Coordinates of C-alpha atoms in Angstrom, one line a residue:
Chain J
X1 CA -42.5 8.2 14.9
X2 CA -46.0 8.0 13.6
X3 CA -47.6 10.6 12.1
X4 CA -49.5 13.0 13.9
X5 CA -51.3 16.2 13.3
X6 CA -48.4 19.2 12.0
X7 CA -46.3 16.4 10.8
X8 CA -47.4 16.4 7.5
X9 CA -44.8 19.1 6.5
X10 CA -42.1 16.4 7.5
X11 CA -43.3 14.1 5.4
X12 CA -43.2 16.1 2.5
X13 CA -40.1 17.0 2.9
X14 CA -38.8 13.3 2.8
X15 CA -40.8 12.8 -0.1
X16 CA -39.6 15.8 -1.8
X17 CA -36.1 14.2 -0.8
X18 CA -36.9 10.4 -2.1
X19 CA -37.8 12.4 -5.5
X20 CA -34.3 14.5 -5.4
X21 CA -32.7 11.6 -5.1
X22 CA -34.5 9.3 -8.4
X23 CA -34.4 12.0 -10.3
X24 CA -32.7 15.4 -9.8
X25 CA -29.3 13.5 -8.7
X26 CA -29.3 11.4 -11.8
X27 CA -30.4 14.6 -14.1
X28 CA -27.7 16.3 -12.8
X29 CA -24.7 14.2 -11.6
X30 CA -24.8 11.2 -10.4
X31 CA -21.1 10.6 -9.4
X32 CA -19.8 9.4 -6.8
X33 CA -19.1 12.5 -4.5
X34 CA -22.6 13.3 -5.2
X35 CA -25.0 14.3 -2.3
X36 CA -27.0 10.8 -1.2
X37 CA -30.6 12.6 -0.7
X38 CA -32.0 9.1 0.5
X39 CA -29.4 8.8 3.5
X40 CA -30.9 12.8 4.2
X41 CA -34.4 11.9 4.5
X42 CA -33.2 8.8 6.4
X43 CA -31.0 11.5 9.0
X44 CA -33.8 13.7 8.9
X45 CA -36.5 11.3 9.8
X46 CA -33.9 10.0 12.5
X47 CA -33.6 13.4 13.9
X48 CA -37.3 13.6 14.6
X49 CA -38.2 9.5 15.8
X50 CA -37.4 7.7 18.9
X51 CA -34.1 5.4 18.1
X52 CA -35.9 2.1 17.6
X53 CA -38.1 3.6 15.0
X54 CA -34.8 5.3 13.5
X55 CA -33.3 1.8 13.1
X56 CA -36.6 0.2 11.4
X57 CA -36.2 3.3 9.2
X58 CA -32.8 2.8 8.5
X59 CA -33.3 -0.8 7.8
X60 CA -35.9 -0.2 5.3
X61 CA -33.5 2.5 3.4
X62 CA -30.9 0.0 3.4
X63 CA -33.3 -2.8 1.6
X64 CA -33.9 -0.3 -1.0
X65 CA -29.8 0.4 -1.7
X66 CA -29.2 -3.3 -1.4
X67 CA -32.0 -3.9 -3.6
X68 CA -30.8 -1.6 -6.2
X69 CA -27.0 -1.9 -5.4
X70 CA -26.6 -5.7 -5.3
X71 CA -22.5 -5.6 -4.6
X72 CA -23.2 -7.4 -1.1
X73 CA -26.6 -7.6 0.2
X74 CA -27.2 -6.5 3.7
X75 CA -24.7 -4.2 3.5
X76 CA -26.9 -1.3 3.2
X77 CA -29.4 -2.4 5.6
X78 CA -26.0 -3.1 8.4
X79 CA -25.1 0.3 7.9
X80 CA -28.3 2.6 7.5
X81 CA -29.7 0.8 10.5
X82 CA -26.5 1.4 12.6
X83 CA -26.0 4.8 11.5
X84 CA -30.1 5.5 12.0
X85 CA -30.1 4.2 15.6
X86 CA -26.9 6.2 16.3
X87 CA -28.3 9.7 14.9
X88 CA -31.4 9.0 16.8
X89 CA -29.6 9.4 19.9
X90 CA -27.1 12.1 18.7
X91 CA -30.0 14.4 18.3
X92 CA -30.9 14.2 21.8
X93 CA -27.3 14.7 23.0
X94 CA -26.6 17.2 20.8
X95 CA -28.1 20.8 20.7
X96 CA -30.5 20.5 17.4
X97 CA -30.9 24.3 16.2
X98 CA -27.5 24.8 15.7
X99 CA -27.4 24.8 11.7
X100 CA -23.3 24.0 12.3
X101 CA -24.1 20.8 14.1
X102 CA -26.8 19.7 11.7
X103 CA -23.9 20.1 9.3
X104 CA -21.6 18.0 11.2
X105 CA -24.3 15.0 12.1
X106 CA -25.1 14.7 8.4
X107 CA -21.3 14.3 7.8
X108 CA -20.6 11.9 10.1
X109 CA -23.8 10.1 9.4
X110 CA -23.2 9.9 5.5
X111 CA -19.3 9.1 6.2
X112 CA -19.9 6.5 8.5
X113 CA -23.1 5.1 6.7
X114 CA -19.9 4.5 3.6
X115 CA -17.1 3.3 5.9
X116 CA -19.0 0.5 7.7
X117 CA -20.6 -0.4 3.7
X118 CA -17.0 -0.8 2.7
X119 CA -16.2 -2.8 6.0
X120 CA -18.7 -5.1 5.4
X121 CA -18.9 -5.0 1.5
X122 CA -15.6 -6.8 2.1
X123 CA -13.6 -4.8 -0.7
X124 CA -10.0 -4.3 -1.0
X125 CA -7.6 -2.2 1.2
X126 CA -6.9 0.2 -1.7
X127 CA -10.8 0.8 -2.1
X128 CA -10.8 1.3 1.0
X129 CA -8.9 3.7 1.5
X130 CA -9.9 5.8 -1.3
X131 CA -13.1 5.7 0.4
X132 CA -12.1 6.9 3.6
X133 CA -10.0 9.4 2.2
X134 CA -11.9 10.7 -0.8
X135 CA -14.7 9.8 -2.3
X136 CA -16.5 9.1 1.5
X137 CA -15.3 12.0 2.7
X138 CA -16.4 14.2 -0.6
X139 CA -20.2 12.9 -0.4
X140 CA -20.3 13.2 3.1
X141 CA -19.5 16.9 2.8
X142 CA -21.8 17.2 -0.5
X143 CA -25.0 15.6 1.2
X144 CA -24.0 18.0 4.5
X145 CA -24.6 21.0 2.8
X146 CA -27.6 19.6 1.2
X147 CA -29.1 18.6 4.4
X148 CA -28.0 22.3 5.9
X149 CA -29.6 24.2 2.9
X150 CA -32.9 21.9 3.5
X151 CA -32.7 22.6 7.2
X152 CA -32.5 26.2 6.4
X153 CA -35.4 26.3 4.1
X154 CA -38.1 24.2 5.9
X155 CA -37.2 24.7 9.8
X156 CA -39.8 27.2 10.2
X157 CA -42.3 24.6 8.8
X158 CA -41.1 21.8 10.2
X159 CA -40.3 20.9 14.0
X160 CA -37.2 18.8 14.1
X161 CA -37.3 18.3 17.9
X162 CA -37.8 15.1 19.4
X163 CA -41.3 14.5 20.6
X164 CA -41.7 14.9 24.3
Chain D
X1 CA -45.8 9.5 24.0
X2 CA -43.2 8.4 25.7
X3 CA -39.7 10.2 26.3
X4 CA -37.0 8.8 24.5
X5 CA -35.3 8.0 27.4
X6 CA -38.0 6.4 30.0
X7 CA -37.4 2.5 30.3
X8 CA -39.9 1.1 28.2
X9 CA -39.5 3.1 25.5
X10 CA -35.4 1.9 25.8
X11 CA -36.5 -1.7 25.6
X12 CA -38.8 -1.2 22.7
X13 CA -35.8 0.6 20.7
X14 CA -33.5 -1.6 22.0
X15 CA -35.5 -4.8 21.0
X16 CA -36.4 -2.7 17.1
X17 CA -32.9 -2.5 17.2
X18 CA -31.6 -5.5 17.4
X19 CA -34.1 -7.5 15.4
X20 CA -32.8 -5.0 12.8
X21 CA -29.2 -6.1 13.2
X22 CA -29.9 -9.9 13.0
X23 CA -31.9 -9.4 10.8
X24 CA -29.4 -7.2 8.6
X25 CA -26.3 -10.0 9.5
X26 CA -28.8 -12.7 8.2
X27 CA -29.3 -11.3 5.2
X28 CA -25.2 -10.9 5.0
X29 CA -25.1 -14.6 5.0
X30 CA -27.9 -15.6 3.0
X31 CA -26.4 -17.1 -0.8
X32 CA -26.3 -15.2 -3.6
X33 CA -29.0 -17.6 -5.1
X34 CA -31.6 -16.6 -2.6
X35 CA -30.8 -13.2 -2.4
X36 CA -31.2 -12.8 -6.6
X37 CA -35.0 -14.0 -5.8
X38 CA -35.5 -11.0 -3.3
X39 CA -33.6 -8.1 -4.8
X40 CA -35.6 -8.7 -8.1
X41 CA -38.9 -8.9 -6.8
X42 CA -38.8 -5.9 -5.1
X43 CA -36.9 -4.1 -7.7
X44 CA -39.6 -5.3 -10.3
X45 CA -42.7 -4.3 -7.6
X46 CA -42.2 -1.9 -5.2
X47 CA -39.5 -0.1 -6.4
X48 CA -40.3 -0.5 -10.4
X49 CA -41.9 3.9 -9.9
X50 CA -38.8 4.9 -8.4
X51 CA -36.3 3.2 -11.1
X52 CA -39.3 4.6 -14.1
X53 CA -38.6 8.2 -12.6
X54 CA -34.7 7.5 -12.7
X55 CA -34.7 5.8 -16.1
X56 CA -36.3 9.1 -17.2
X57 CA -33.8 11.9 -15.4
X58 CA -31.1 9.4 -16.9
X59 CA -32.4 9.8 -20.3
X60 CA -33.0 13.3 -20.3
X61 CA -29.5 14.2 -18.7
X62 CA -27.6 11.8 -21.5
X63 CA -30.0 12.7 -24.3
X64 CA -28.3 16.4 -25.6
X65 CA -24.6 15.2 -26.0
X66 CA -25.5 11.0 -27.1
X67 CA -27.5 13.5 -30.0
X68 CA -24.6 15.0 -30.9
X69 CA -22.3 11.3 -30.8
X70 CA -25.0 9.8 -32.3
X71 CA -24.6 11.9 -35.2
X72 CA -20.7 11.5 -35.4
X73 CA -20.7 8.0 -35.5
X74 CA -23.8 8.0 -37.7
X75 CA -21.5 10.2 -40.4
X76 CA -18.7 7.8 -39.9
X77 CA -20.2 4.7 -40.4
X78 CA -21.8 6.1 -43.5
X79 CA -18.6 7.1 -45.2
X80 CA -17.2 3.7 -43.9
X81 CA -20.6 1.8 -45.2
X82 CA -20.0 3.0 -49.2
X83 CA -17.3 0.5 -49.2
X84 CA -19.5 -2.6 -47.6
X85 CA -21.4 -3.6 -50.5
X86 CA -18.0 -5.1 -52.2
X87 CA -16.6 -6.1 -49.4
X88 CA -19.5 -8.5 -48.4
X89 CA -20.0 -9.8 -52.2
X90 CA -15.7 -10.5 -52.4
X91 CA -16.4 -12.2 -48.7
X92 CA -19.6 -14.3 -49.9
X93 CA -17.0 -15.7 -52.9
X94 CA -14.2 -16.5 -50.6
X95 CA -16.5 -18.6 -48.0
X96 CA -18.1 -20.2 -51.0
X97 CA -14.7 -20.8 -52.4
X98 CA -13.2 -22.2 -48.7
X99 CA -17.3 -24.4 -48.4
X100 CA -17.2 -22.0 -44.9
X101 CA -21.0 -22.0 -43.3
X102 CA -22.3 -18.4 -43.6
X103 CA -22.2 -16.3 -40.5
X104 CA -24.8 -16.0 -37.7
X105 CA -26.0 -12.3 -37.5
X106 CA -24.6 -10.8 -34.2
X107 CA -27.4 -8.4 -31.9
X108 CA -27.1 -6.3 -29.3
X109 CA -29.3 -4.6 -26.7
X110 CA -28.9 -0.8 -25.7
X111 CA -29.5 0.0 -21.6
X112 CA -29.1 2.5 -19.5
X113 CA -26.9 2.3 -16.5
X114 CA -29.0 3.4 -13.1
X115 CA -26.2 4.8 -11.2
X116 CA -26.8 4.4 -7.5
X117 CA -25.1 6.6 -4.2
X118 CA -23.6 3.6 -2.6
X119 CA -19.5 3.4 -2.5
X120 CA -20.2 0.2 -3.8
X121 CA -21.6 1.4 -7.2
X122 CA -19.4 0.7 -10.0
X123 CA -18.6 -3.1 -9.1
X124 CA -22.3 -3.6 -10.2
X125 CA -24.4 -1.4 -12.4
X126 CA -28.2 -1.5 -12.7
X127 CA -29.3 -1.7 -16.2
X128 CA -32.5 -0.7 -17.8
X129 CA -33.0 -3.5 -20.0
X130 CA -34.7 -6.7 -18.5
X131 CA -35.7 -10.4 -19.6
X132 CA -38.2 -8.9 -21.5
X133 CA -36.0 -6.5 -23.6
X134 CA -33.7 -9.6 -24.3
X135 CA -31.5 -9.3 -22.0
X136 CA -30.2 -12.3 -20.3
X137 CA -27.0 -13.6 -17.7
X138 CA -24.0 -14.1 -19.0
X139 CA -24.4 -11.5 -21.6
X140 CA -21.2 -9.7 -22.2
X141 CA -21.3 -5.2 -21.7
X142 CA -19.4 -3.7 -23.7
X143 CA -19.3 0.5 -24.5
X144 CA -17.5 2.0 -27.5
X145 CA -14.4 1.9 -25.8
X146 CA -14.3 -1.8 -25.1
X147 CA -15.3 -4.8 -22.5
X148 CA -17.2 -3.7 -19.3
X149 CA -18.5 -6.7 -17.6
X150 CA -21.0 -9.3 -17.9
X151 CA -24.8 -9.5 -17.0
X152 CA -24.9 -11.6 -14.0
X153 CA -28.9 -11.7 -13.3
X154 CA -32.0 -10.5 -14.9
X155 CA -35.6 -9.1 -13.7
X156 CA -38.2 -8.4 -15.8
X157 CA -37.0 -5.0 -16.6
X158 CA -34.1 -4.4 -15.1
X159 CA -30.4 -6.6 -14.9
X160 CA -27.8 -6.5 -12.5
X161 CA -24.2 -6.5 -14.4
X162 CA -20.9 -7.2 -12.8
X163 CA -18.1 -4.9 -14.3
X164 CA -14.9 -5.9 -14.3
X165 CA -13.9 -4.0 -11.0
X166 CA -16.2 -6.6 -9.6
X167 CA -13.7 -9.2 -7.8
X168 CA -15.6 -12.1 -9.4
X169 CA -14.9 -11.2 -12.9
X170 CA -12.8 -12.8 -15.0
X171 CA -12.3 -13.1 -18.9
X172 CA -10.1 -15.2 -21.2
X173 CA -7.8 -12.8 -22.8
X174 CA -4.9 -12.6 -25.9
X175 CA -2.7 -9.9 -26.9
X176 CA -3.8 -7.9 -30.2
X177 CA -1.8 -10.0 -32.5
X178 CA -3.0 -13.0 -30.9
X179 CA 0.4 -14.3 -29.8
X180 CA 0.1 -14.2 -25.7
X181 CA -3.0 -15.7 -24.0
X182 CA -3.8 -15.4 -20.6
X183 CA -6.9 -14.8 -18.1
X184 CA -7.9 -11.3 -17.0
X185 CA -8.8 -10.7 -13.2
X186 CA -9.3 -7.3 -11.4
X187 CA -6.8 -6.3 -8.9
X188 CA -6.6 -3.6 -6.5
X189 CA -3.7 -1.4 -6.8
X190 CA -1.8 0.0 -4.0
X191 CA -3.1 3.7 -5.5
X192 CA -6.2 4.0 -3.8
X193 CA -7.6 5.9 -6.7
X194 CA -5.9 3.6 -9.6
X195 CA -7.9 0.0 -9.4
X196 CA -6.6 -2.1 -12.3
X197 CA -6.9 -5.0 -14.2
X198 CA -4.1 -7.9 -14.1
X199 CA -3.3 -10.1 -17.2
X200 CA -2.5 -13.6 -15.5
X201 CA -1.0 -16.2 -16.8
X202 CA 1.3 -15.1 -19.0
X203 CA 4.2 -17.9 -20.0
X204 CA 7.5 -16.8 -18.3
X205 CA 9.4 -16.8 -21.4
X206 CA 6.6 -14.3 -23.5
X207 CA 6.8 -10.9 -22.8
X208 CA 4.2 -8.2 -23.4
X209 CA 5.4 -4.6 -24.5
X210 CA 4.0 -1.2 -22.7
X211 CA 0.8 -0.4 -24.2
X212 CA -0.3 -3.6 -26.1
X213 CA -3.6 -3.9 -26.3
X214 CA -5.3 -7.0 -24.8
X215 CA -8.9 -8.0 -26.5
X216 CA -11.2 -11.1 -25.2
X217 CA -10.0 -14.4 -26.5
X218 CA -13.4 -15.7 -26.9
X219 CA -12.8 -18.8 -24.9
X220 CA -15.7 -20.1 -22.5
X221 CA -18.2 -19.6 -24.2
X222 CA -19.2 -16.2 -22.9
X223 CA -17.0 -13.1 -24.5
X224 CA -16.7 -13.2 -28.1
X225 CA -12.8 -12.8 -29.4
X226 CA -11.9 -9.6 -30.2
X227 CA -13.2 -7.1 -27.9
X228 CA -10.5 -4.7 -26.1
X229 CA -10.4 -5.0 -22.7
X230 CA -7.1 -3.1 -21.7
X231 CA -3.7 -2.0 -22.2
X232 CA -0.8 -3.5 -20.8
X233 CA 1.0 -1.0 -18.1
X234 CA 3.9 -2.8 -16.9
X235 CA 5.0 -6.2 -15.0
X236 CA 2.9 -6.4 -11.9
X237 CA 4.8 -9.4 -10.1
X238 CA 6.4 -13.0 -11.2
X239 CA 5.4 -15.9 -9.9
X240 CA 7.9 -18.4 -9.1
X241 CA 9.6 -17.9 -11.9
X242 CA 7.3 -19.4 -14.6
X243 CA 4.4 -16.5 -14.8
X244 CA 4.4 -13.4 -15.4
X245 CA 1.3 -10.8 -14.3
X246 CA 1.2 -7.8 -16.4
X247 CA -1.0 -4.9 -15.3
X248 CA -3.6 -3.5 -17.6
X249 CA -5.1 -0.2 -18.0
X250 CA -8.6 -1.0 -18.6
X251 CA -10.3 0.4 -21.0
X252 CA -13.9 1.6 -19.9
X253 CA -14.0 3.4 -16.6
X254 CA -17.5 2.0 -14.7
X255 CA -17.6 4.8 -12.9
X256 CA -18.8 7.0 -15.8
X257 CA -20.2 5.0 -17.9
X258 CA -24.3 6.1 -18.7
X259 CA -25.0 3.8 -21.7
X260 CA -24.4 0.8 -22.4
X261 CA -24.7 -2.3 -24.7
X262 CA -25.4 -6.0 -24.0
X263 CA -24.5 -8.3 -26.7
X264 CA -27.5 -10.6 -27.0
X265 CA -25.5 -13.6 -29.1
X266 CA -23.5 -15.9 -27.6
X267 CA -19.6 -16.1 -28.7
X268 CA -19.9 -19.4 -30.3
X269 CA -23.0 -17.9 -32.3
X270 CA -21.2 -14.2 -32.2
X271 CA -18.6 -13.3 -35.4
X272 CA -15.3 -11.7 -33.8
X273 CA -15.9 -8.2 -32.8
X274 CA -15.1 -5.5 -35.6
X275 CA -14.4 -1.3 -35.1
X276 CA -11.7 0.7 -33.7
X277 CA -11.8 -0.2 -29.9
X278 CA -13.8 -2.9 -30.0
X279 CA -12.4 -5.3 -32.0

C-alpha cells in the first residue's frame, strides 16, 4: 500500500473523499440514509492495497467513527477492519472494471460494515431490524452510487488494480 | 512488491489482520472509564480540523431557516415579554409576603449536534460545546420541543450526550398535572421504525389517559421538573398486577435534531422549566 510514484492521484481522491464526508454531507444532509464518503475512501483504498494493509486501514477508519460515535467503542474498528480485509480480497476475485460490480462491492461493503456495527453495538432486535431492512440497506445503496459516480470520474486518473 | 497471493505476503496480512481484530475485541471490552480518556483525546487532537470543518458545514446548512425561527420566536417572546415587568414586581411581593428565598437565575448553553454516518448515531450525539464553553456531565439537552438526553462526558470542545434512545437513559417523570409519577426508560418497540419511550412504574390503580403529556419530575438531582418528555400512547404491558407501563411518544426525535441546548444549572439550583413544550 505505500505510496509510490502515479499514486498521488489516489490519494487525492481519498482526501477529496475525507473532506466530502466533514463537510459536504453535513451541508447537505446528513441523515441517516445518507452516503458514508469515509467508508468509500476506506473501499477504495481497499480496492487498491494488499489485505493486511486494508485491515490496518480499516482499523484506523473505525478509531475515527468510534471516536466520534462513542455508542460502543470498537465497534467501528470490528467492523471497518473486517469489512476492509474482506474487500481486499474481493477485488482480486472479482473482475474490477466492471462499473456494475464496483456498485455491488460498495453495497455490500457499506451494508455489512452496518450489520456487523449493530451486532456488536448490542442494540435491540427492533433496531435491528430496521437496520437491515431500511435504513442499512438505504445508505448502502446511497454511498454505492457515490462510489460508482467517483469511479466513473477518476478511473482514467487513477489505477484501481492491485499492484502486481 | 509482492503478489497478493505469494506466502509471505499471506502471513504478513494475515498476522496485520489479526492483531487488528484483537486489537478491535480489546477495545470492545475495555470500560467505559478508560475508553472516555481515549475517545477525547483524540477527538480534542487529531481529529479537532475535521470536527472545525464539520462544525462549519453544520452551521452554514442550519443558518438560513434557524434565521427565519430565530425571528419568530424572537417576535413572540416580545409580545409575551410586555407583560413581564408586572408579573415579576406581583411575584417579588408574593415571595416577600410567603419570606420565600429569591430564585437562582437558570443558564443554558447552545451546541451544535455533529451528526455522524454510523447506524449507531442518534443514541449519542456529538456536541459542539466543550468544558470550556460550560458544558459539563450530567447536564440535561433539551430542544424546543422538550427533553433530549443528558451530557454524559466532556472534552475540551466537544461533549458526548446520551439521548434518550440511548438504553442507559433514564429520567424521573410525572404526568402534567402532577398526579402520576413514575420513571422513564427507552424501549424498543416491536415496529422497527417506531422506538419508544416507556413510563414505568405507574401504581396499578392510577391510570394515564391517551395523550397526557409527561414532563421530568425533577427528582435526582439531574432534570429540572417540568420539562416535557412525551406523550402517553397506550398501556404497554402490566406487571403482576400492581404496575402498569404506559408507552410514550417522545417528544424530540434525535434523529433530526441540529441544535441543541444544555442547561448549565443544576435542578436543585434550576426554577421549574417555563414555555409551551418545555415546561
Amino acid at each position: 500500500m505505500s505510496p509510490r510514484r502515479g499514486a498521488w492521484p489516489l490519494w487525492l481522491v481519498l482526501a477529496v473523499l475525507i473532506l466530502l464526508h466533514f463537510y459536504l454531507r453535513p451541508r447537505l444532509y446528513a441523515g441517516r440514509g445518507a452516503p458514508d464518503f469515509l467508508l468509500l475512501a476506506l473501499l477504495i483504498l481497499a480496492f487498491r492495497s494488499k489485505p493486511g494493509w486494508a485491515a490496518v486501514a480499516g482499523f484506523l477508519v473505525g478509531l475515527v467513527e468510534d471516536v466520534l460515535t462513542p455508542a460502543r467503542f470498537g465497534a467501528g474498528m470490528f467492523a471497518n477492519t473486517l469489512v476492509a480485509y474482506v474487500a481486499a480480497w474481493g477485488r482480486a476475485v472479482f473482475f474490477a472494471d466492471n462499473l456494475l460490480v464496483n456498485f455491488g462491492l460498495f453495497a455490500v461493503g457499506t451494508w455489512l460494515r452496518n450489520l456487523l456495527i449493530y451486532l456488536v453495538s448490542g442494540v435491540g432486535v427492533g433496531a435491528f431490524l430496521a437496520s437491515v431492512t431500511l435504513w442499512g440497506t438505504l445508505q448502502a445503496l446511497t454511498t454505492a452510487l457515490a462510489g460508482t459516480l467517483v469511479i466513473l470520474a477518476i478511473r482514467h486518473r487513477v489505477d484501481f488494480r492491485l499492484e502486481e | 512488491m509482492q503478489r497478493a497471493g505469494s506466502r509471505p505476503g499471506l502471513r504478513r496480512d494475515t498476522i496485520l489482520f489479526a492483531t487488528c481484530m484483537a486489537l478491535s475485541v480489546a477495545a470492545l471490552l475495555l470500560p467505559g472509564s478508560a475508553t472516555d480518556a481515549i475517545t477525547t483525546s483524540i477527538r480534542e487532537t487529531a481529529l479537532k480540523p475535521l470536527l472545525w470543518l464539520q462544525l462549519r458545514a453544520e452551521e452554514g446548512r442550519t443558518s438560513r431557516a434557524r434565521f427565519s425561527q430565530t425571528e419568530a420566536q424572537r417576535d413572540t417572546a416580545a409580545l409575551r415579554a410586555q407583560s413581564m415587568p408586572v408579573l415579576e414586581n406581583e411575584n417579588a411581593r408574593l415571595r416577600a409576603l410567603l419570606e420565600l428565598k429569591s430564585r437562582q437565575p437558570s443558564g443554558f448553553l447552545a451546541a451544535e449536534v455533529l451528526r455522524q454516518a454510523l447506524p449507531t448515531d442518534g443514541r449519542t450525539l456529538l456536541l459542539s460545546a466543550g468544558l470550556r464553553d460550560g458544558a459539563r456531565p450530567y447536564q440535561p439537552v433539551i430542544t424546543p420541543e422538550g427533553l433530549l438526553g443528558v451530557v454524559s462526558r466532556s472534552g475540551p470542545a466537544t461533549s458526548v450526550a446520551n439521548t434518550w434512545a440511548h438504553p442507559e437513559f433514564r429520567v424521573s417523570a410525572v404526568t402534567d398535572s402532577g398526579g402520576v409519577l413514575g420513571i422513564v426508560a427507552p424501549s424498543a418497540s416491536a415496529d422497527p421504525n417506531l422506538t419508544v419511550l416507556e413510563f414505568r412504574g405507574v401504581a396499578y390503580r392510577d391510570t394515564v389517559p391517551d395523550g397526557t403529556l409527561v414532563v421530568t419530575a425533577g427528582l435526582g438531582g439531574v432534570f429540572p421538573r417540568g420539562i416535557a418528555i412525551g406523550r402517553v400512547n397506550g398501556v404497554r404491558r402490566e406487571e403482576l398486577g400492581w404496575e402498569r407501563v404506559y408507552r410514550l411518544i417522545p417528544m424530540v426525535n434525535p434523529g433530526v435534531v441540529s441544535h441543541v441546548l444544555l442547561l448549565t444549572a443544576s435542578a436543585a439550583e434550576m426554577p421549574p422549566a417555563t414555555g409551551d413544550s418545555v415546561r
